[in-house]
């Protein structure tokens, strides 16, 4: 979850993150913590009860007719420009609103049209949705529009789970001291993010990695080409994050686990398993070709 969020901060063109997991697993906390890490990065919350006008903004038609001037009341998409647009329980959001959000995220522009009058403004944001799968899922068409997807659960290791409790209680006892304790680690992570941003455009993507992306998409039976492109973008962002200049199969493998699970075709009642074996087969074949 942390890695998926960081990659989107490095490269906002990845297409956002869908975080699926049970209640009480720090989904919201992690998103807000990321905004606290990166300067000038805010979290704009979109409630599931939001109306379309509240999301996209509203045009004052009466004012336009009387004066001939457009009067636009900005919505949440305007407020989110350059920031994180966060939707908790996104699976409960009206499908039409989700469509509008994903279109704006893909285009980087929000356009409002009313009675033959239109208004457009920049809306480049990192879309982050969280949800509990037990409360219903998103339509497959909408799942595919999210760049990355991760699934999280409560910690099952006793020692790690105790550490979660300990840290939470330490924070509540003295928030200032707790934050100070991790200040150096936070600063180091921010520097790594900023360096990765600067390095991203210089990352080289060899032709054989493009072919590997295509091979992975075919082997895992994902529909369309969006997944292939997102896979390459994510692999390049991972290379930048790891301080490397060229995309390699290890980046592709790491990216695949973020990009492909929510896009794989499944038959009714079929579990998400099988990806590991298919992916490893493609990577092994690619390694054999490179060796020759």
CSV table of C-alpha atoms in Angstrom, one decimal:
chain,number,residue,atom,x,y,z
A,1,UNK,CA,0.0,0.0,0.0
A,2,UNK,CA,2.8,2.4,0.9
A,3,UNK,CA,4.7,1.6,-2.2
A,4,UNK,CA,1.7,2.1,-4.5
A,5,UNK,CA,1.0,5.5,-3.0
A,6,UNK,CA,4.6,6.6,-3.2
A,7,UNK,CA,4.8,5.5,-6.9
A,8,UNK,CA,1.8,7.7,-7.7
A,9,UNK,CA,3.4,10.7,-6.0
A,10,UNK,CA,6.6,10.1,-8.0
A,11,UNK,CA,4.6,9.7,-11.2
A,12,UNK,CA,1.0,11.0,-11.0
A,13,UNK,CA,0.3,9.7,-14.5
A,14,UNK,CA,0.1,6.1,-13.2
A,15,UNK,CA,-3.6,6.5,-12.6
A,16,UNK,CA,-4.1,6.3,-8.9
A,17,UNK,CA,-4.5,3.5,-6.3
A,18,UNK,CA,-7.4,1.4,-5.3
A,19,UNK,CA,-6.9,0.0,-1.7
A,20,UNK,CA,-9.1,-2.9,-0.7
A,21,UNK,CA,-9.1,-4.3,2.8
A,22,UNK,CA,-11.0,-5.0,5.9
A,23,UNK,CA,-12.0,-2.2,8.4
A,24,UNK,CA,-9.4,-0.9,10.8
A,25,UNK,CA,-6.3,-1.6,8.7
A,26,UNK,CA,-5.0,2.1,8.5
A,27,UNK,CA,-6.1,2.7,4.9
A,28,UNK,CA,-7.2,6.3,5.6
A,29,UNK,CA,-4.3,6.9,8.0
A,30,UNK,CA,-1.7,5.9,5.4
A,31,UNK,CA,-3.2,8.2,2.8
A,32,UNK,CA,-3.2,11.2,5.1
A,33,UNK,CA,0.3,10.4,6.3
A,34,UNK,CA,1.6,10.5,2.8
A,35,UNK,CA,0.2,14.1,2.4
A,36,UNK,CA,2.0,15.0,5.6
A,37,UNK,CA,5.2,13.7,4.2
A,38,UNK,CA,5.3,15.6,0.9
A,39,UNK,CA,5.2,19.4,1.0
A,40,UNK,CA,2.2,21.1,-0.6
A,41,UNK,CA,0.4,17.8,-1.1
A,42,UNK,CA,-3.1,18.0,0.5
A,43,UNK,CA,-5.9,15.4,0.8
A,44,UNK,CA,-9.2,16.5,-0.6
A,45,UNK,CA,-12.0,14.2,0.7
A,46,UNK,CA,-14.9,13.3,-1.5
A,47,UNK,CA,-17.8,12.0,0.6
A,48,UNK,CA,-19.9,9.2,-0.9
A,49,UNK,CA,-23.0,11.4,-0.5
A,50,UNK,CA,-21.5,14.2,-2.8
A,51,UNK,CA,-23.8,15.4,-5.6
A,52,UNK,CA,-22.5,15.9,-9.2
A,53,UNK,CA,-22.4,19.7,-8.8
A,54,UNK,CA,-20.4,19.4,-5.6
A,55,UNK,CA,-17.9,17.2,-7.4
A,56,UNK,CA,-17.5,18.8,-10.8
A,57,UNK,CA,-18.6,22.4,-10.0
A,58,UNK,CA,-21.6,24.4,-11.1
A,59,UNK,CA,-22.3,27.0,-13.8
A,60,UNK,CA,-24.6,29.9,-13.0
A,61,UNK,CA,-26.8,29.8,-16.1
A,62,UNK,CA,-28.9,32.8,-15.1
A,63,UNK,CA,-25.8,34.9,-14.7
A,64,UNK,CA,-24.5,33.8,-18.1
A,65,UNK,CA,-27.8,34.7,-19.8
A,66,UNK,CA,-28.1,38.1,-18.1
A,67,UNK,CA,-24.4,39.2,-18.5
A,68,UNK,CA,-23.0,37.0,-21.3
A,69,UNK,CA,-20.2,36.0,-18.8
A,70,UNK,CA,-19.5,32.5,-17.5
A,71,UNK,CA,-19.7,32.2,-13.7
A,72,UNK,CA,-18.3,29.0,-12.4
A,73,UNK,CA,-18.5,27.7,-8.8
A,74,UNK,CA,-15.6,25.4,-8.4
A,75,UNK,CA,-16.2,21.9,-7.1
A,76,UNK,CA,-14.0,19.2,-5.5
A,77,UNK,CA,-12.2,18.4,-8.8
A,78,UNK,CA,-10.9,22.0,-8.8
A,79,UNK,CA,-9.9,21.8,-5.2
A,80,UNK,CA,-8.0,18.6,-5.8
A,81,UNK,CA,-5.9,19.9,-8.7
A,82,UNK,CA,-2.3,19.1,-7.8
A,83,UNK,CA,-3.3,17.1,-4.7
A,84,UNK,CA,-4.8,13.7,-3.6
A,85,UNK,CA,-8.5,13.2,-4.2
A,86,UNK,CA,-9.5,10.6,-1.6
A,87,UNK,CA,-12.7,8.6,-1.6
A,88,UNK,CA,-13.4,6.3,1.3
A,89,UNK,CA,-15.9,3.5,0.5
A,90,UNK,CA,-15.6,4.3,-3.2
A,91,UNK,CA,-17.6,1.1,-4.0
A,92,UNK,CA,-20.6,2.9,-2.4
A,93,UNK,CA,-20.2,6.0,-4.7
A,94,UNK,CA,-22.7,6.5,-7.5
A,95,UNK,CA,-21.4,4.9,-10.7
A,96,UNK,CA,-22.0,8.1,-12.7
A,97,UNK,CA,-19.8,10.1,-10.2
A,98,UNK,CA,-17.1,7.5,-10.4
A,99,UNK,CA,-17.2,7.7,-14.3
A,100,UNK,CA,-16.8,11.5,-14.0
A,101,UNK,CA,-13.9,11.2,-11.6
A,102,UNK,CA,-12.0,8.7,-13.7
A,103,UNK,CA,-12.5,10.7,-16.9
A,104,UNK,CA,-11.1,13.8,-15.2
A,105,UNK,CA,-8.2,11.7,-13.8
A,106,UNK,CA,-7.3,10.3,-17.2
A,107,UNK,CA,-7.6,13.7,-19.1
A,108,UNK,CA,-6.3,16.0,-16.4
A,109,UNK,CA,-9.1,18.4,-17.3
A,110,UNK,CA,-12.6,18.8,-15.8
A,111,UNK,CA,-15.3,20.1,-18.2
A,112,UNK,CA,-18.8,21.2,-17.1
A,113,UNK,CA,-21.5,21.6,-19.6
A,114,UNK,CA,-25.0,23.0,-18.9
A,115,UNK,CA,-27.6,24.3,-21.3
A,116,UNK,CA,-25.1,24.7,-24.2
A,117,UNK,CA,-22.5,26.5,-22.0
A,118,UNK,CA,-19.2,24.8,-21.1
A,119,UNK,CA,-16.3,25.5,-18.8
A,120,UNK,CA,-13.0,23.6,-18.4
A,121,UNK,CA,-10.3,23.8,-15.8
A,122,UNK,CA,-7.2,21.8,-15.0
A,123,UNK,CA,-7.8,18.8,-12.7
A,124,UNK,CA,-4.7,16.8,-12.3
A,125,UNK,CA,-4.9,14.8,-9.1
A,126,UNK,CA,-3.9,11.4,-7.6
A,127,UNK,CA,-7.1,9.4,-7.2
A,128,UNK,CA,-7.1,7.2,-4.2
A,129,UNK,CA,-10.0,5.0,-3.4
A,130,UNK,CA,-10.4,2.7,-0.4
A,131,UNK,CA,-13.1,0.1,0.2
A,132,UNK,CA,-14.1,-3.0,2.1
A,133,UNK,CA,-14.8,-5.8,-0.4
A,134,UNK,CA,-17.4,-7.3,2.0
A,135,UNK,CA,-19.6,-4.3,1.2
A,136,UNK,CA,-19.6,-4.8,-2.6
A,137,UNK,CA,-17.1,-4.4,-5.4
A,138,UNK,CA,-16.6,-2.0,-8.2
A,139,UNK,CA,-17.7,-2.7,-11.8
A,140,UNK,CA,-14.9,-4.4,-13.8
A,141,UNK,CA,-14.8,-1.4,-16.2
A,142,UNK,CA,-14.1,0.9,-13.3
A,143,UNK,CA,-11.5,-1.4,-11.7
A,144,UNK,CA,-9.5,-1.3,-15.0
A,145,UNK,CA,-9.3,2.5,-14.8
A,146,UNK,CA,-7.3,2.5,-11.6
A,147,UNK,CA,-3.6,2.3,-12.3
A,148,UNK,CA,-2.7,0.3,-9.3
A,149,UNK,CA,-4.6,-1.9,-6.8
A,150,UNK,CA,-3.6,-3.5,-3.5
A,151,UNK,CA,-5.3,-5.7,-1.0
A,152,UNK,CA,-4.4,-5.4,2.7
A,153,UNK,CA,-5.5,-7.2,5.9
A,154,UNK,CA,-5.0,-7.1,9.6
A,155,UNK,CA,-1.6,-8.2,10.9
A,156,UNK,CA,-1.5,-12.0,11.8
A,157,UNK,CA,1.9,-12.1,13.4
A,158,UNK,CA,1.6,-11.6,17.2
A,159,UNK,CA,4.7,-9.6,17.6
A,160,UNK,CA,3.9,-7.3,14.7
A,161,UNK,CA,0.3,-6.9,15.8
A,162,UNK,CA,1.6,-5.9,19.3
A,163,UNK,CA,3.9,-3.4,17.7
A,164,UNK,CA,0.9,-1.8,16.0
A,165,UNK,CA,-0.8,-1.4,19.4
A,166,UNK,CA,2.4,-0.1,21.0
A,167,UNK,CA,3.0,2.6,18.4
A,168,UNK,CA,-0.6,3.8,18.5
A,169,UNK,CA,-0.5,4.2,22.2
A,170,UNK,CA,2.9,6.0,22.0
A,171,UNK,CA,1.4,8.4,19.5
A,172,UNK,CA,-1.7,9.1,21.7
A,173,UNK,CA,0.5,9.6,24.7
A,174,UNK,CA,2.7,12.3,23.1
A,175,UNK,CA,2.1,13.0,19.3
A,176,UNK,CA,4.9,15.5,19.1
A,177,UNK,CA,7.5,13.2,20.5
A,178,UNK,CA,6.3,10.3,18.3
A,179,UNK,CA,6.5,12.4,15.1
A,180,UNK,CA,10.0,13.7,16.1
A,181,UNK,CA,11.1,10.1,16.6
A,182,UNK,CA,10.6,9.4,12.9
A,183,UNK,CA,11.6,12.8,11.5
A,184,UNK,CA,14.9,11.6,10.0
A,185,UNK,CA,13.3,8.6,8.4
A,186,UNK,CA,10.6,10.8,6.9
A,187,UNK,CA,13.2,13.3,5.6
A,188,UNK,CA,15.1,10.4,4.0
A,189,UNK,CA,12.0,9.1,2.3
A,190,UNK,CA,11.0,12.5,1.0
A,191,UNK,CA,14.5,13.0,-0.5
A,192,UNK,CA,14.2,9.6,-2.2
A,193,UNK,CA,10.8,10.6,-3.7
A,194,UNK,CA,12.2,13.9,-5.0
A,195,UNK,CA,15.2,12.3,-6.5
A,196,UNK,CA,13.0,9.6,-8.2
A,197,UNK,CA,10.9,12.4,-9.7
A,198,UNK,CA,13.9,14.0,-11.2
A,199,UNK,CA,15.3,10.7,-12.4
A,200,UNK,CA,12.0,9.4,-13.9
A,201,UNK,CA,12.2,11.0,-17.4
A,202,UNK,CA,15.8,9.7,-17.8
A,203,UNK,CA,14.9,6.0,-17.1
A,204,UNK,CA,15.5,3.9,-20.2
A,205,UNK,CA,13.0,1.3,-21.3
A,206,UNK,CA,14.6,-1.3,-23.6
A,207,UNK,CA,12.5,-2.8,-26.4
A,208,UNK,CA,12.7,-6.3,-24.9
A,209,UNK,CA,10.9,-4.9,-21.8
A,210,UNK,CA,8.1,-3.6,-24.0
A,211,UNK,CA,7.8,-7.1,-25.5
A,212,UNK,CA,7.9,-8.6,-22.0
A,213,UNK,CA,5.0,-6.3,-21.0
A,214,UNK,CA,3.0,-7.6,-24.0
A,215,UNK,CA,3.9,-11.2,-23.2
A,216,UNK,CA,2.8,-10.8,-19.6
A,217,UNK,CA,-0.5,-9.3,-20.7
A,218,UNK,CA,-1.2,-12.1,-23.0
A,219,UNK,CA,-0.2,-14.8,-20.6
A,220,UNK,CA,-2.4,-13.4,-17.8
A,221,UNK,CA,-5.3,-12.8,-20.2
A,222,UNK,CA,-5.9,-9.2,-19.3
A,223,UNK,CA,-8.2,-7.3,-21.6
A,224,UNK,CA,-7.1,-4.4,-23.8
A,225,UNK,CA,-3.8,-2.6,-23.8
A,226,UNK,CA,-4.2,-0.2,-20.8
A,227,UNK,CA,-2.6,-2.7,-18.5
A,228,UNK,CA,0.5,-3.2,-20.7
A,229,UNK,CA,1.1,0.6,-20.8
A,230,UNK,CA,0.5,1.0,-17.1
A,231,UNK,CA,2.8,-1.9,-16.4
A,232,UNK,CA,5.6,-0.2,-18.3
A,233,UNK,CA,5.0,3.1,-16.6
A,234,UNK,CA,5.0,1.5,-13.2
A,235,UNK,CA,8.2,-0.5,-13.9
A,236,UNK,CA,9.9,2.8,-15.0
A,237,UNK,CA,8.7,4.5,-11.8
A,238,UNK,CA,10.0,1.6,-9.7
A,239,UNK,CA,13.4,1.9,-11.5
A,240,UNK,CA,13.5,5.6,-10.6
A,241,UNK,CA,12.5,4.9,-7.0
A,242,UNK,CA,15.3,2.3,-6.7
A,243,UNK,CA,17.8,4.7,-8.2
A,244,UNK,CA,18.4,2.7,-11.4
A,245,UNK,CA,18.6,4.0,-14.9
A,246,UNK,CA,17.1,1.1,-16.9
A,247,UNK,CA,14.0,-1.0,-16.5
A,248,UNK,CA,14.7,-4.7,-16.0
A,249,UNK,CA,12.7,-7.8,-15.4
A,250,UNK,CA,12.8,-7.4,-11.7
A,251,UNK,CA,11.0,-4.1,-12.0
A,252,UNK,CA,8.5,-5.7,-14.3
A,253,UNK,CA,7.7,-8.4,-11.8
A,254,UNK,CA,7.3,-6.0,-9.0
A,255,UNK,CA,5.1,-3.8,-11.1
A,256,UNK,CA,2.9,-6.7,-12.2
A,257,UNK,CA,1.7,-7.4,-8.7
A,258,UNK,CA,0.4,-3.8,-8.4
A,259,UNK,CA,-1.0,-3.4,-11.9
A,260,UNK,CA,-2.5,-6.8,-12.9
A,261,UNK,CA,-4.4,-8.6,-10.2
A,262,UNK,CA,-7.5,-6.4,-10.4
A,263,UNK,CA,-7.5,-6.7,-14.2
A,264,UNK,CA,-7.3,-10.5,-14.6
A,265,UNK,CA,-10.3,-12.2,-16.0
A,266,UNK,CA,-11.9,-14.6,-13.5
A,267,UNK,CA,-14.6,-17.1,-13.9
A,268,UNK,CA,-17.4,-17.1,-11.3
A,269,UNK,CA,-16.2,-18.3,-7.8
A,270,UNK,CA,-12.6,-18.4,-9.1
A,271,UNK,CA,-10.0,-17.1,-6.7
A,272,UNK,CA,-7.2,-14.7,-7.7
A,273,UNK,CA,-4.5,-17.5,-7.6
A,274,UNK,CA,-2.6,-18.6,-10.6
A,275,UNK,CA,-1.0,-15.3,-11.3
A,276,UNK,CA,2.3,-16.2,-9.6
A,277,UNK,CA,2.8,-19.3,-11.8
A,278,UNK,CA,1.9,-17.7,-15.1
A,279,UNK,CA,4.0,-14.6,-14.4
A,280,UNK,CA,7.0,-16.6,-13.4
A,281,UNK,CA,6.7,-18.7,-16.5
A,282,UNK,CA,6.8,-15.5,-18.7
A,283,UNK,CA,9.7,-14.1,-16.8
A,284,UNK,CA,11.6,-17.4,-17.0
A,285,UNK,CA,11.1,-17.4,-20.8
A,286,UNK,CA,12.3,-13.9,-21.1
A,287,UNK,CA,15.4,-14.7,-19.1
A,288,UNK,CA,16.1,-17.7,-21.4
A,289,UNK,CA,15.8,-15.5,-24.4
A,290,UNK,CA,18.1,-12.8,-22.9
A,291,UNK,CA,20.6,-15.5,-22.0
A,292,UNK,CA,20.8,-16.7,-25.6
